[in-house]
Coordinates of C-alpha atoms and ligand atoms in Angstrom, one line a residue:
M144 CA 0.0 0.0 0.0
T145 CA 1.3 3.4 -0.8
A146 CA 1.3 6.1 1.8
T147 CA -1.7 8.1 0.6
T148 CA -4.2 5.3 0.3
L149 CA -5.7 5.9 3.8
A150 CA -8.4 8.4 4.6
I151 CA -10.2 9.5 7.8
I152 CA -13.7 10.9 7.4
G153 CA -14.4 13.1 10.4
G154 CA -17.9 13.5 11.6
T155 CA -19.7 15.7 14.1
G156 CA -17.2 16.8 16.7
L157 CA -14.2 15.9 14.4
N158 CA -14.3 18.6 11.7
H159 CA -10.7 19.4 12.7
F160 CA -8.0 17.1 13.8
P161 CA -5.3 19.2 15.6
D162 CA -2.9 16.3 15.7
L163 CA -2.5 16.3 11.9
E164 CA 0.6 17.7 10.4
I165 CA -0.9 19.3 7.3
I166 CA 1.0 18.8 4.0
A167 CA -1.5 20.4 1.6
R168 CA -5.2 21.1 1.1
S169 CA -6.9 20.5 -2.2
A170 CA -10.3 21.6 -3.3
V171 CA -11.8 19.0 -5.5
D172 CA -14.9 19.0 -7.8
T173 CA -16.5 15.8 -9.0
A174 CA -19.1 14.8 -11.6
Y175 CA -21.4 14.2 -8.6
G176 CA -21.1 17.8 -7.3
A177 CA -19.1 19.6 -4.6
V178 CA -17.1 17.8 -2.0
A179 CA -17.9 18.9 1.6
A180 CA -14.5 20.4 2.2
P181 CA -11.1 20.5 0.6
L182 CA -9.2 17.2 1.1
T183 CA -6.5 17.7 3.7
H184 CA -3.3 15.8 2.9
A185 CA -1.6 15.2 6.1
R186 CA 0.7 13.1 8.3
L187 CA -0.5 11.5 11.5
N188 CA 1.8 9.5 13.7
G189 CA 4.2 9.4 10.7
R190 CA 1.6 8.0 8.3
E191 CA 0.4 9.9 5.3
L192 CA -3.3 10.1 4.9
I193 CA -6.2 12.3 3.7
F194 CA -8.7 13.9 6.1
L195 CA -12.1 14.9 5.0
A196 CA -14.7 16.7 7.2
R197 CA -18.0 15.0 6.2
H198 CA -20.2 18.0 7.1
G199 CA -17.7 20.6 5.8
D200 CA -14.9 22.4 7.7
D201 CA -17.5 24.6 9.4
H202 CA -20.0 21.8 9.9
R203 CA -22.6 23.5 7.7
L204 CA -24.1 20.4 6.0
P205 CA -26.8 18.4 8.0
P206 CA -26.6 14.6 7.5
H207 CA -29.3 14.5 4.8
R208 CA -27.5 17.3 2.8
V209 CA -24.1 15.7 2.8
N210 CA -23.1 14.8 -0.8
Y211 CA -21.9 11.3 0.0
R212 CA -21.2 10.4 -3.6
A213 CA -19.0 13.5 -4.1
N214 CA -17.1 12.9 -0.9
L215 CA -16.5 9.2 -1.7
W216 CA -15.7 9.8 -5.3
A217 CA -13.1 12.5 -4.4
L218 CA -11.4 10.1 -2.1
H219 CA -11.5 7.4 -4.6
A220 CA -10.0 9.7 -7.3
A221 CA -7.3 10.6 -4.9
G222 CA -6.3 7.0 -4.7
V223 CA -7.8 6.2 -1.3
R224 CA -8.2 2.4 -0.7
H225 CA -9.0 2.5 3.1
I226 CA -11.3 4.7 5.0
I227 CA -11.9 5.0 8.7
A228 CA -15.2 6.9 9.2
V229 CA -16.0 8.6 12.5
T230 CA -19.6 9.1 13.5
A231 CA -21.4 10.5 16.6
V232 CA -24.3 8.2 17.5
G233 CA -27.0 7.6 20.1
G234 CA -26.9 4.5 22.3
I235 CA -29.8 2.1 22.2
T236 CA -28.7 -1.1 24.0
P237 CA -27.4 -1.2 27.6
A238 CA -23.7 -1.5 26.7
M239 CA -23.8 1.6 24.5
A240 CA -23.7 4.3 27.1
P241 CA -22.7 7.9 26.4
G242 CA -18.9 8.0 26.1
V243 CA -18.5 4.5 24.7
I244 CA -16.6 4.0 21.5
A245 CA -18.0 1.3 19.3
L246 CA -16.7 -0.4 16.2
P247 CA -19.9 -1.4 14.3
D248 CA -19.9 -4.6 12.4
Q249 CA -23.4 -4.4 10.9
I250 CA -25.7 -1.7 9.7
I251 CA -29.4 -1.3 9.0
D252 CA -30.4 1.5 6.6
Y253 CA -33.5 3.5 7.5
T254 CA -32.6 6.5 5.4
A255 CA -34.6 7.8 2.5
D256 CA -34.2 10.2 -0.4
R257 CA -30.4 10.2 -0.5
A258 CA -28.3 9.7 -3.6
H259 CA -27.1 6.3 -2.5
T260 CA -25.4 4.6 -5.4
F261 CA -22.9 5.0 -8.2
F262 CA -24.7 2.2 -10.1
D263 CA -27.7 4.3 -11.2
G264 CA -28.3 2.8 -14.5
P265 CA -27.1 3.8 -18.0
P266 CA -24.5 4.6 -19.0
N267 CA -23.2 2.3 -16.1
S268 CA -23.8 -1.4 -16.1
V269 CA -26.2 -3.0 -13.6
E270 CA -24.2 -4.0 -10.5
H271 CA -25.2 -5.4 -7.2
I272 CA -22.4 -5.3 -4.6
D273 CA -22.1 -7.9 -1.9
F274 CA -22.8 -6.1 1.4
T275 CA -23.2 -9.0 3.8
W276 CA -20.4 -7.6 5.9
P277 CA -20.5 -3.9 5.4
Y278 CA -17.4 -3.1 7.3
D279 CA -13.9 -4.3 6.4
A280 CA -12.6 -7.0 8.7
S281 CA -9.0 -6.1 8.5
L282 CA -9.5 -2.4 9.1
R283 CA -11.7 -3.3 12.1
Q284 CA -8.8 -5.4 13.4
S285 CA -6.4 -2.5 13.1
L286 CA -8.8 -0.4 15.2
L287 CA -9.2 -3.2 17.8
R288 CA -5.5 -3.7 18.0
A289 CA -4.9 0.0 18.5
A290 CA -7.5 0.1 21.3
D291 CA -5.9 -2.9 22.9
S292 CA -2.4 -1.4 22.8
L293 CA -3.8 1.8 24.4
G294 CA -5.8 0.0 27.0
L295 CA -8.8 1.9 25.6
P296 CA -12.1 0.1 26.1
V297 CA -14.2 -0.2 22.9
Q298 CA -17.2 -2.2 22.0
P299 CA -15.9 -4.5 19.3
K300 CA -19.3 -5.1 17.7
A301 CA -22.5 -3.2 17.2
T302 CA -25.3 -2.8 14.7
Y303 CA -25.6 0.7 13.5
G304 CA -29.1 1.9 12.5
A305 CA -28.9 4.8 10.0
T306 CA -31.8 7.2 10.2
Q307 CA -32.7 10.1 7.9
G308 CA -32.7 13.0 10.4
P309 CA -32.1 15.8 11.0
R310 CA -34.6 15.3 13.8
L311 CA -33.9 12.8 16.4
E312 CA -36.1 9.7 16.6
T313 CA -39.3 9.1 18.6
A314 CA -39.3 6.6 21.5
A315 CA -41.3 4.2 19.4
E316 CA -38.9 4.4 16.5
I317 CA -36.0 3.5 18.8
R318 CA -38.1 0.6 20.3
R319 CA -38.6 -0.6 16.8
M320 CA -34.9 -0.3 15.9
E321 CA -33.9 -2.1 19.1
H322 CA -36.4 -4.9 18.1
D323 CA -34.7 -4.9 14.7
G324 CA -31.3 -5.5 16.4
C325 CA -29.8 -2.0 16.3
D326 CA -27.4 -1.1 19.1
L327 CA -26.6 2.4 17.8
V328 CA -28.5 5.1 16.0
G329 CA -26.8 7.7 13.8
M330 CA -27.6 9.7 10.6
T331 CA -24.5 9.4 8.5
G332 CA -23.6 5.7 8.3
M333 CA -25.5 5.3 5.1
P334 CA -25.1 5.5 2.2
E335 CA -21.5 6.2 3.0
A336 CA -20.6 2.6 3.8
A337 CA -22.3 1.2 0.7
L338 CA -20.7 3.8 -1.6
A339 CA -17.3 2.9 -0.3
R340 CA -18.0 -0.8 -1.1
E341 CA -19.2 0.1 -4.6
L342 CA -15.8 1.8 -5.1
D343 CA -14.1 -1.3 -3.6
I344 CA -12.7 0.8 -0.8
A345 CA -12.1 -0.9 2.6
Y346 CA -14.3 0.9 5.1
A347 CA -14.6 0.8 8.9
G348 CA -16.6 2.8 11.3
C349 CA -15.6 4.3 14.6
S350 CA -18.7 5.5 16.5
L351 CA -18.7 7.7 19.6
V352 CA -21.9 7.4 21.7
V353 CA -22.9 11.0 22.6
N354 CA -26.4 10.4 24.1
W355 CA -28.9 7.8 25.1
A356 CA -31.3 7.3 22.2
A357 CA -34.9 8.7 22.5
G358 CA -36.9 7.1 25.2
K359 CA -33.9 5.4 26.9
T360 CA -33.9 8.0 29.7
E361 CA -36.5 10.4 31.0
A362 CA -34.3 13.3 30.1
V363 CA -34.8 15.5 27.0
I364 CA -31.9 15.1 24.6
T365 CA -30.1 18.5 24.4
M366 CA -27.4 19.7 22.0
D367 CA -25.6 21.0 25.1
D368 CA -25.3 17.5 26.6
I369 CA -24.3 16.1 23.2
R370 CA -21.6 18.7 22.8
Q371 CA -20.2 17.9 26.2
Q372 CA -19.9 14.2 25.3
L373 CA -18.3 15.1 22.0
D374 CA -15.6 17.2 23.6
S375 CA -14.4 14.5 26.0
G376 CA -15.2 11.5 23.7
M377 CA -13.6 12.8 20.5
A378 CA -10.3 13.2 22.4
Q379 CA -10.3 9.5 23.0
V380 CA -11.3 8.8 19.3
R381 CA -8.3 10.9 18.2
R382 CA -6.0 8.9 20.4
L383 CA -7.4 5.7 18.9
L384 CA -7.1 6.9 15.3
T385 CA -3.5 8.2 15.9
T386 CA -2.4 4.7 17.0
A387 CA -4.6 2.8 14.4
V388 CA -3.3 4.6 11.4
G389 CA 0.1 3.1 12.1
L390 CA -1.4 -0.4 12.0
V391 CA -3.3 -0.2 8.7
Ligands
LIG133 N1 -30.1 9.7 16.9 C1 -29.6 9.9 15.6 N2 -28.4 10.3 15.4 C2 -27.6 10.7 16.4 C3 -28.1 10.6 17.7 C4 -29.4 10.1 18.0 O1 -29.8 9.9 19.1 N3 -27.1 11.0 18.5 C5 -26.1 11.4 17.7 N4 -26.4 11.2 16.4

């Protein structure tokens, strides 16, 4: 693998990654439209990679407005073969408390109305990707080994339920998702993971739980509470990524 084939997609709470040693920033346009932010070519822990802020540098794009195809295509065109994608999520099942870092191994897609495929008919051929295991096993192992070596507790498996947003869910929606087998709920996991697979890019998620999902506590979910969890939790996510990139 050449040095620039790894990318980190930063989500809510990780628009900027102060530990990066920036080499260059390149604004990219694609046939699918504008990329959320310039690609940041950088070094982290001695490893060259590309960082992309999913929602834009200033976090201006809500999850349903992110141009996932443009973001993924830009990374693909830059030669990226591996992506670690950071997401902030709500916790549904008991082990997924706020502050937990989880490495999802499955996903259920509840999103709607998103441009979700590169295989959209003519002029392209009809293609159906295998998506039995949406996250790349070897990249997941790199994250797990990094967590181990840091003594950082992570949940090694979780099913991520991807919702449309931008509103949070109702208590009944979360009950249904739990019944479906979801451990986490977030708004950006799809179609990103599937688009990566369509481009044959190895993709792993790293999810920080920032609140209990709707109906899991009596408390109203506030952006202030979420922001507090983001501040402390993303510091741990950055530690994890800094070690993991050396193991990919
Ligand atoms: N629901 C959906 N997306 C989220 C949540 C949530 O509770 N928390 C963070 N992202």
